[in-house]
Amino acid sequence: MAEINHFEYGWITPALSYALSVLGSILGLVCAGRIRTARTNGQRAWWGLLSAWALGGTAIWAMHFMAMLGFAVENTRIRYDVPLTAASTAIAVVAVGIGLAIVGTGRLNPVRLIAAGVFTGAGVASMHYTGMAAMRLNGSLGYDTVRVVLSVVIAVVASTVALWLAMTVRRGLAIFASALVMGIAVNGMHFTGMSALSVHRHERAGEVTGAGVSTLLVPIVLAVIFGVVGLLYALLAAPTDDDRAAAAYLDGRRLSEPAAPAPTAAPDPVGLRARSTLGQPGTPFPSRRDTPPR
């Protein structure tokens, strides 16, 4: 059995993975809050998609990959199967998106929340073990059944709590505190699943195919950066509840104001207004000679 090191670079990778999970959770919770205030189905779908990307893509999957940077196995290189790695990303985003759709449509109740939490938690666990299956190294992977089940339970509980927070938390301080708790839950699920892993190295060293960490790191980091910037731009550009309230107040004032009275003509005591020719350029000034005799 090969020796495994989960923290090859010390505290850097777990600290960065936790920071990513907290950042993604904050953005996801804020976007989920916009689902409740959206007025049309299109707006709800838009904010649900952004929240799913923030939670599933950044808080869960990007955190998983960042933590995997510190994973090393003695005397073997680690490569990754690109299609399976991309599939793990899609699984996380789709699972969170479906969970948000379940709790975000209709009135929130315990049955709906638990169903969404179980589905999302199973999707998060599937993402994790799909990402592990994407690893290519000179050995075979084994898992401890008890710890795998424990990691799935943590994923389901964490997903249920996250969906409940997404539908109920609104204030800034509460969102930040909830994101800190969600970051602990997501990282706890990941490292519990990693602790179930064992590697049995092959006697003969074969060629390890796949993409290296350095190859995947640049596009993943760019995707995370552009994703976060896009989420921030969408949040800043969208009108808030205060903006809508101010617009409604101004519309109400505009409708309640009486109509302006029509302008009245100024008095014309000498009858100049009747002589329209006076206002036309080039018209000679009338004289008494032009007046016909009576």
mmCIF file with all atom_site columns, C-alpha atoms in Angstrom, residues 135-286:
data_model
loop_
_atom_site.group_PDB
_atom_site.id
_atom_site.type_symbol
_atom_site.label_atom_id
_atom_site.label_alt_id
_atom_site.label_comp_id
_atom_site.label_asym_id
_atom_site.label_entity_id
_atom_site.label_seq_id
_atom_site.pdbx_PDB_ins_code
_atom_site.Cartn_x
_atom_site.Cartn_y
_atom_site.Cartn_z
_atom_site.occupancy
_atom_site.B_iso_or_equiv
_atom_site.pdbx_formal_charge
_atom_site.auth_seq_id
_atom_site.auth_comp_id
_atom_site.auth_asym_id
_atom_site.auth_atom_id
_atom_site.pdbx_PDB_model_num
ATOM 1   C CA . MET A 1 135 ? -7.255  10.344 -11.355 1.00 0.00 ? 135 MET A CA 1
ATOM 2   C CA . ARG A 1 136 ? -4.660  8.322  -13.233 1.00 0.00 ? 136 ARG A CA 1
ATOM 3   C CA . LEU A 1 137 ? -1.692  6.964  -11.300 1.00 0.00 ? 137 LEU A CA 1
ATOM 4   C CA . ASN A 1 138 ? 0.514   3.908  -11.025 1.00 0.00 ? 138 ASN A CA 1
ATOM 5   C CA . GLY A 1 139 ? -1.797  2.015  -8.695  1.00 0.00 ? 139 GLY A CA 1
ATOM 6   C CA . SER A 1 140 ? -5.392  1.071  -7.949  1.00 0.00 ? 140 SER A CA 1
ATOM 7   C CA . LEU A 1 141 ? -7.771  2.959  -5.676  1.00 0.00 ? 141 LEU A CA 1
ATOM 8   C CA . GLY A 1 142 ? -9.613  1.417  -2.743  1.00 0.00 ? 142 GLY A CA 1
ATOM 9   C CA . TYR A 1 143 ? -12.195 2.891  -0.370  1.00 0.00 ? 143 TYR A CA 1
ATOM 10  C CA . ASP A 1 144 ? -13.287 2.229  3.187   1.00 0.00 ? 144 ASP A CA 1
ATOM 11  C CA . THR A 1 145 ? -17.049 1.630  3.040   1.00 0.00 ? 145 THR A CA 1
ATOM 12  C CA . VAL A 1 146 ? -17.859 3.179  6.431   1.00 0.00 ? 146 VAL A CA 1
ATOM 13  C CA . ARG A 1 147 ? -16.077 6.445  5.645   1.00 0.00 ? 147 ARG A CA 1
ATOM 14  C CA . VAL A 1 148 ? -17.619 6.621  2.181   1.00 0.00 ? 148 VAL A CA 1
ATOM 15  C CA . VAL A 1 149 ? -21.092 6.303  3.699   1.00 0.00 ? 149 VAL A CA 1
ATOM 16  C CA . LEU A 1 150 ? -20.169 8.933  6.294   1.00 0.00 ? 150 LEU A CA 1
ATOM 17  C CA . SER A 1 151 ? -19.050 11.330 3.570   1.00 0.00 ? 151 SER A CA 1
ATOM 18  C CA . VAL A 1 152 ? -22.336 10.836 1.710   1.00 0.00 ? 152 VAL A CA 1
ATOM 19  C CA . VAL A 1 153 ? -24.302 11.533 4.908   1.00 0.00 ? 153 VAL A CA 1
ATOM 20  C CA . ILE A 1 154 ? -22.284 14.717 5.460   1.00 0.00 ? 154 ILE A CA 1
ATOM 21  C CA . ALA A 1 155 ? -22.960 15.757 1.847   1.00 0.00 ? 155 ALA A CA 1
ATOM 22  C CA . VAL A 1 156 ? -26.720 15.238 2.260   1.00 0.00 ? 156 VAL A CA 1
ATOM 23  C CA . VAL A 1 157 ? -26.879 17.097 5.586   1.00 0.00 ? 157 VAL A CA 1
ATOM 24  C CA . ALA A 1 158 ? -24.688 19.932 4.289   1.00 0.00 ? 158 ALA A CA 1
ATOM 25  C CA . SER A 1 159 ? -26.763 20.235 1.107   1.00 0.00 ? 159 SER A CA 1
ATOM 26  C CA . THR A 1 160 ? -30.024 20.321 3.055   1.00 0.00 ? 160 THR A CA 1
ATOM 27  C CA . VAL A 1 161 ? -28.721 23.041 5.355   1.00 0.00 ? 161 VAL A CA 1
ATOM 28  C CA . ALA A 1 162 ? -27.314 24.983 2.412   1.00 0.00 ? 162 ALA A CA 1
ATOM 29  C CA . LEU A 1 163 ? -30.635 24.902 0.542   1.00 0.00 ? 163 LEU A CA 1
ATOM 30  C CA . TRP A 1 164 ? -32.515 25.951 3.662   1.00 0.00 ? 164 TRP A CA 1
ATOM 31  C CA . LEU A 1 165 ? -30.125 28.860 4.169   1.00 0.00 ? 165 LEU A CA 1
ATOM 32  C CA . ALA A 1 166 ? -30.443 29.805 0.496   1.00 0.00 ? 166 ALA A CA 1
ATOM 33  C CA . MET A 1 167 ? -34.209 30.160 0.889   1.00 0.00 ? 167 MET A CA 1
ATOM 34  C CA . THR A 1 168 ? -34.293 31.876 4.294   1.00 0.00 ? 168 THR A CA 1
ATOM 35  C CA . VAL A 1 169 ? -31.169 33.978 4.868   1.00 0.00 ? 169 VAL A CA 1
ATOM 36  C CA . ARG A 1 170 ? -31.288 37.572 3.611   1.00 0.00 ? 170 ARG A CA 1
ATOM 37  C CA . ARG A 1 171 ? -29.155 39.903 5.749   1.00 0.00 ? 171 ARG A CA 1
ATOM 38  C CA . GLY A 1 172 ? -25.484 40.457 4.971   1.00 0.00 ? 172 GLY A CA 1
ATOM 39  C CA . LEU A 1 173 ? -24.055 39.344 8.317   1.00 0.00 ? 173 LEU A CA 1
ATOM 40  C CA . ALA A 1 174 ? -26.230 36.225 8.351   1.00 0.00 ? 174 ALA A CA 1
ATOM 41  C CA . ILE A 1 175 ? -25.138 35.367 4.806   1.00 0.00 ? 175 ILE A CA 1
ATOM 42  C CA . PHE A 1 176 ? -21.468 35.696 5.768   1.00 0.00 ? 176 PHE A CA 1
ATOM 43  C CA . ALA A 1 177 ? -21.898 33.531 8.881   1.00 0.00 ? 177 ALA A CA 1
ATOM 44  C CA . SER A 1 178 ? -23.825 30.931 6.875   1.00 0.00 ? 178 SER A CA 1
ATOM 45  C CA . ALA A 1 179 ? -21.074 30.865 4.243   1.00 0.00 ? 179 ALA A CA 1
ATOM 46  C CA . LEU A 1 180 ? -18.471 30.177 6.937   1.00 0.00 ? 180 LEU A CA 1
ATOM 47  C CA . VAL A 1 181 ? -20.515 27.219 8.178   1.00 0.00 ? 181 VAL A CA 1
ATOM 48  C CA . MET A 1 182 ? -21.099 25.935 4.641   1.00 0.00 ? 182 MET A CA 1
ATOM 49  C CA . GLY A 1 183 ? -17.367 26.127 3.940   1.00 0.00 ? 183 GLY A CA 1
ATOM 50  C CA . ILE A 1 184 ? -16.668 23.926 6.949   1.00 0.00 ? 184 ILE A CA 1
ATOM 51  C CA . ALA A 1 185 ? -19.318 21.423 5.842   1.00 0.00 ? 185 ALA A CA 1
ATOM 52  C CA . VAL A 1 186 ? -18.068 21.232 2.240   1.00 0.00 ? 186 VAL A CA 1
ATOM 53  C CA . ASN A 1 187 ? -14.438 20.791 3.277   1.00 0.00 ? 187 ASN A CA 1
ATOM 54  C CA . GLY A 1 188 ? -15.461 18.285 5.941   1.00 0.00 ? 188 GLY A CA 1
ATOM 55  C CA . MET A 1 189 ? -17.233 16.184 3.332   1.00 0.00 ? 189 MET A CA 1
ATOM 56  C CA . HIS A 1 190 ? -14.249 16.335 0.983   1.00 0.00 ? 190 HIS A CA 1
ATOM 57  C CA . PHE A 1 191 ? -11.583 15.338 3.484   1.00 0.00 ? 191 PHE A CA 1
ATOM 58  C CA . THR A 1 192 ? -13.813 12.649 5.006   1.00 0.00 ? 192 THR A CA 1
ATOM 59  C CA . GLY A 1 193 ? -14.129 11.116 1.558   1.00 0.00 ? 193 GLY A CA 1
ATOM 60  C CA . MET A 1 194 ? -10.387 11.473 0.995   1.00 0.00 ? 194 MET A CA 1
ATOM 61  C CA . SER A 1 195 ? -9.655  9.719  4.282   1.00 0.00 ? 195 SER A CA 1
ATOM 62  C CA . ALA A 1 196 ? -11.535 6.680  2.951   1.00 0.00 ? 196 ALA A CA 1
ATOM 63  C CA . LEU A 1 197 ? -9.079  6.376  0.058   1.00 0.00 ? 197 LEU A CA 1
ATOM 64  C CA . SER A 1 198 ? -6.218  3.890  -0.128  1.00 0.00 ? 198 SER A CA 1
ATOM 65  C CA . VAL A 1 199 ? -3.811  3.322  -3.029  1.00 0.00 ? 199 VAL A CA 1
ATOM 66  C CA . HIS A 1 200 ? -2.286  -0.055 -3.875  1.00 0.00 ? 200 HIS A CA 1
ATOM 67  C CA . ARG A 1 201 ? 0.712   0.651  -6.047  1.00 0.00 ? 201 ARG A CA 1
ATOM 68  C CA . HIS A 1 202 ? 1.398   -1.610 -9.020  1.00 0.00 ? 202 HIS A CA 1
ATOM 69  C CA . GLU A 1 203 ? 4.596   -3.610 -8.963  1.00 0.00 ? 203 GLU A CA 1
ATOM 70  C CA . ARG A 1 204 ? 5.496   -2.597 -12.485 1.00 0.00 ? 204 ARG A CA 1
ATOM 71  C CA . ALA A 1 205 ? 5.525   1.097  -13.239 1.00 0.00 ? 205 ALA A CA 1
ATOM 72  C CA . GLY A 1 206 ? 3.481   1.810  -16.334 1.00 0.00 ? 206 GLY A CA 1
ATOM 73  C CA . GLU A 1 207 ? 2.945   4.966  -18.302 1.00 0.00 ? 207 GLU A CA 1
ATOM 74  C CA . VAL A 1 208 ? 0.465   7.340  -16.653 1.00 0.00 ? 208 VAL A CA 1
ATOM 75  C CA . THR A 1 209 ? -1.661  9.149  -19.229 1.00 0.00 ? 209 THR A CA 1
ATOM 76  C CA . GLY A 1 210 ? -3.848  12.201 -18.782 1.00 0.00 ? 210 GLY A CA 1
ATOM 77  C CA . ALA A 1 211 ? -3.513  15.903 -18.082 1.00 0.00 ? 211 ALA A CA 1
ATOM 78  C CA . GLY A 1 212 ? -1.233  17.091 -15.322 1.00 0.00 ? 212 GLY A CA 1
ATOM 79  C CA . VAL A 1 213 ? -2.226  19.472 -12.577 1.00 0.00 ? 213 VAL A CA 1
ATOM 80  C CA . SER A 1 214 ? -0.274  22.306 -14.144 1.00 0.00 ? 214 SER A CA 1
ATOM 81  C CA . THR A 1 215 ? -2.154  21.789 -17.428 1.00 0.00 ? 215 THR A CA 1
ATOM 82  C CA . LEU A 1 216 ? -5.568  21.989 -15.763 1.00 0.00 ? 216 LEU A CA 1
ATOM 83  C CA . LEU A 1 217 ? -4.698  24.687 -13.265 1.00 0.00 ? 217 LEU A CA 1
ATOM 84  C CA . VAL A 1 218 ? -4.603  27.670 -15.659 1.00 0.00 ? 218 VAL A CA 1
ATOM 85  C CA . PRO A 1 219 ? -7.986  27.106 -17.388 1.00 0.00 ? 219 PRO A CA 1
ATOM 86  C CA . ILE A 1 220 ? -9.665  26.251 -14.078 1.00 0.00 ? 220 ILE A CA 1
ATOM 87  C CA . VAL A 1 221 ? -8.308  29.359 -12.345 1.00 0.00 ? 221 VAL A CA 1
ATOM 88  C CA . LEU A 1 222 ? -9.379  31.525 -15.291 1.00 0.00 ? 222 LEU A CA 1
ATOM 89  C CA . ALA A 1 223 ? -12.843 29.949 -15.271 1.00 0.00 ? 223 ALA A CA 1
ATOM 90  C CA . VAL A 1 224 ? -13.191 30.651 -11.552 1.00 0.00 ? 224 VAL A CA 1
ATOM 91  C CA . ILE A 1 225 ? -11.997 34.259 -11.928 1.00 0.00 ? 225 ILE A CA 1
ATOM 92  C CA . PHE A 1 226 ? -14.289 35.047 -14.868 1.00 0.00 ? 226 PHE A CA 1
ATOM 93  C CA . GLY A 1 227 ? -17.146 33.254 -13.145 1.00 0.00 ? 227 GLY A CA 1
ATOM 94  C CA . VAL A 1 228 ? -16.748 35.270 -9.950  1.00 0.00 ? 228 VAL A CA 1
ATOM 95  C CA . VAL A 1 229 ? -16.391 38.541 -11.872 1.00 0.00 ? 229 VAL A CA 1
ATOM 96  C CA . GLY A 1 230 ? -19.483 37.725 -13.918 1.00 0.00 ? 230 GLY A CA 1
ATOM 97  C CA . LEU A 1 231 ? -21.491 36.929 -10.792 1.00 0.00 ? 231 LEU A CA 1
ATOM 98  C CA . LEU A 1 232 ? -20.411 40.160 -9.135  1.00 0.00 ? 232 LEU A CA 1
ATOM 99  C CA . TYR A 1 233 ? -21.312 42.162 -12.245 1.00 0.00 ? 233 TYR A CA 1
ATOM 100 C CA . ALA A 1 234 ? -24.734 40.512 -12.441 1.00 0.00 ? 234 ALA A CA 1
ATOM 101 C CA . LEU A 1 235 ? -25.402 41.248 -8.776  1.00 0.00 ? 235 LEU A CA 1
ATOM 102 C CA . LEU A 1 236 ? -24.261 44.866 -9.003  1.00 0.00 ? 236 LEU A CA 1
ATOM 103 C CA . ALA A 1 237 ? -26.165 45.550 -12.231 1.00 0.00 ? 237 ALA A CA 1
ATOM 104 C CA . ALA A 1 238 ? -29.456 44.069 -11.042 1.00 0.00 ? 238 ALA A CA 1
ATOM 105 C CA . PRO A 1 239 ? -31.868 46.364 -9.150  1.00 0.00 ? 239 PRO A CA 1
ATOM 106 C CA . THR A 1 240 ? -32.159 45.699 -5.427  1.00 0.00 ? 240 THR A CA 1
ATOM 107 C CA . ASP A 1 241 ? -35.277 45.719 -3.250  1.00 0.00 ? 241 ASP A CA 1
ATOM 108 C CA . ASP A 1 242 ? -34.505 49.319 -2.262  1.00 0.00 ? 242 ASP A CA 1
ATOM 109 C CA . ASP A 1 243 ? -34.257 50.316 -5.920  1.00 0.00 ? 243 ASP A CA 1
ATOM 110 C CA . ARG A 1 244 ? -37.636 48.726 -6.679  1.00 0.00 ? 244 ARG A CA 1
ATOM 111 C CA . ALA A 1 245 ? -39.215 50.401 -3.644  1.00 0.00 ? 245 ALA A CA 1
ATOM 112 C CA . ALA A 1 246 ? -37.856 53.806 -4.709  1.00 0.00 ? 246 ALA A CA 1
ATOM 113 C CA . ALA A 1 247 ? -39.137 53.320 -8.264  1.00 0.00 ? 247 ALA A CA 1
ATOM 114 C CA . ALA A 1 248 ? -42.572 52.308 -6.981  1.00 0.00 ? 248 ALA A CA 1
ATOM 115 C CA . TYR A 1 249 ? -42.650 55.364 -4.693  1.00 0.00 ? 249 TYR A CA 1
ATOM 116 C CA . LEU A 1 250 ? -41.792 57.723 -7.563  1.00 0.00 ? 250 LEU A CA 1
ATOM 117 C CA . ASP A 1 251 ? -44.423 56.106 -9.793  1.00 0.00 ? 251 ASP A CA 1
ATOM 118 C CA . GLY A 1 252 ? -47.006 56.530 -7.043  1.00 0.00 ? 252 GLY A CA 1
ATOM 119 C CA . ARG A 1 253 ? -46.115 60.177 -6.580  1.00 0.00 ? 253 ARG A CA 1
ATOM 120 C CA . ARG A 1 254 ? -46.305 60.776 -10.311 1.00 0.00 ? 254 ARG A CA 1
ATOM 121 C CA . LEU A 1 255 ? -49.763 59.222 -10.561 1.00 0.00 ? 255 LEU A CA 1
ATOM 122 C CA . SER A 1 256 ? -51.096 61.019 -7.486  1.00 0.00 ? 256 SER A CA 1
ATOM 123 C CA . GLU A 1 257 ? -50.040 64.512 -8.636  1.00 0.00 ? 257 GLU A CA 1
ATOM 124 C CA . PRO A 1 258 ? -52.932 66.551 -10.223 1.00 0.00 ? 258 PRO A CA 1
ATOM 125 C CA . ALA A 1 259 ? -52.733 67.343 -13.904 1.00 0.00 ? 259 ALA A CA 1
ATOM 126 C CA . ALA A 1 260 ? -51.182 70.710 -14.731 1.00 0.00 ? 260 ALA A CA 1
ATOM 127 C CA . PRO A 1 261 ? -53.813 73.306 -15.840 1.00 0.00 ? 261 PRO A CA 1
ATOM 128 C CA . ALA A 1 262 ? -53.848 74.358 -19.463 1.00 0.00 ? 262 ALA A CA 1
ATOM 129 C CA . PRO A 1 263 ? -52.035 77.673 -20.076 1.00 0.00 ? 263 PRO A CA 1
ATOM 130 C CA . THR A 1 264 ? -54.382 80.650 -20.428 1.00 0.00 ? 264 THR A CA 1
ATOM 131 C CA . ALA A 1 265 ? -53.878 83.321 -23.024 1.00 0.00 ? 265 ALA A CA 1
ATOM 132 C CA . ALA A 1 266 ? -52.559 86.683 -21.886 1.00 0.00 ? 266 ALA A CA 1
ATOM 133 C CA . PRO A 1 267 ? -54.953 89.652 -22.170 1.00 0.00 ? 267 PRO A CA 1
ATOM 134 C CA . ASP A 1 268 ? -54.896 91.588 -25.474 1.00 0.00 ? 268 ASP A CA 1
ATOM 135 C CA . PRO A 1 269 ? -56.528 94.966 -24.828 1.00 0.00 ? 269 PRO A CA 1
ATOM 136 C CA . VAL A 1 270 ? -55.522 96.683 -28.100 1.00 0.00 ? 270 VAL A CA 1
ATOM 137 C CA . GLY A 1 271 ? -56.270 93.755 -30.430 1.00 0.00 ? 271 GLY A CA 1
ATOM 138 C CA . LEU A 1 272 ? -52.720 93.151 -31.585 1.00 0.00 ? 272 LEU A CA 1
ATOM 139 C CA . ARG A 1 273 ? -53.162 89.403 -31.505 1.00 0.00 ? 273 ARG A CA 1
ATOM 140 C CA . ALA A 1 274 ? -55.804 89.604 -34.210 1.00 0.00 ? 274 ALA A CA 1
ATOM 141 C CA . ARG A 1 275 ? -53.314 91.203 -36.599 1.00 0.00 ? 275 ARG A CA 1
ATOM 142 C CA . SER A 1 276 ? -51.357 88.052 -37.377 1.00 0.00 ? 276 SER A CA 1
ATOM 143 C CA . THR A 1 277 ? -49.344 89.782 -40.077 1.00 0.00 ? 277 THR A CA 1
ATOM 144 C CA . LEU A 1 278 ? -47.413 91.686 -37.433 1.00 0.00 ? 278 LEU A CA 1
ATOM 145 C CA . GLY A 1 279 ? -45.670 88.493 -36.388 1.00 0.00 ? 279 GLY A CA 1
ATOM 146 C CA . GLN A 1 280 ? -44.530 87.540 -39.920 1.00 0.00 ? 280 GLN A CA 1
ATOM 147 C CA . PRO A 1 281 ? -41.086 88.736 -41.062 1.00 0.00 ? 281 PRO A CA 1
ATOM 148 C CA . GLY A 1 282 ? -41.081 90.987 -44.117 1.00 0.00 ? 282 GLY A CA 1
ATOM 149 C CA . THR A 1 283 ? -44.702 92.151 -43.773 1.00 0.00 ? 283 THR A CA 1
ATOM 150 C CA . PRO A 1 284 ? -45.070 95.988 -44.034 1.00 0.00 ? 284 PRO A CA 1
ATOM 151 C CA . PHE A 1 285 ? -46.574 97.777 -41.095 1.00 0.00 ? 285 PHE A CA 1
ATOM 152 C CA . PRO A 1 286 ? -50.215 98.647 -41.842 1.00 0.00 ? 286 PRO A CA 1
#
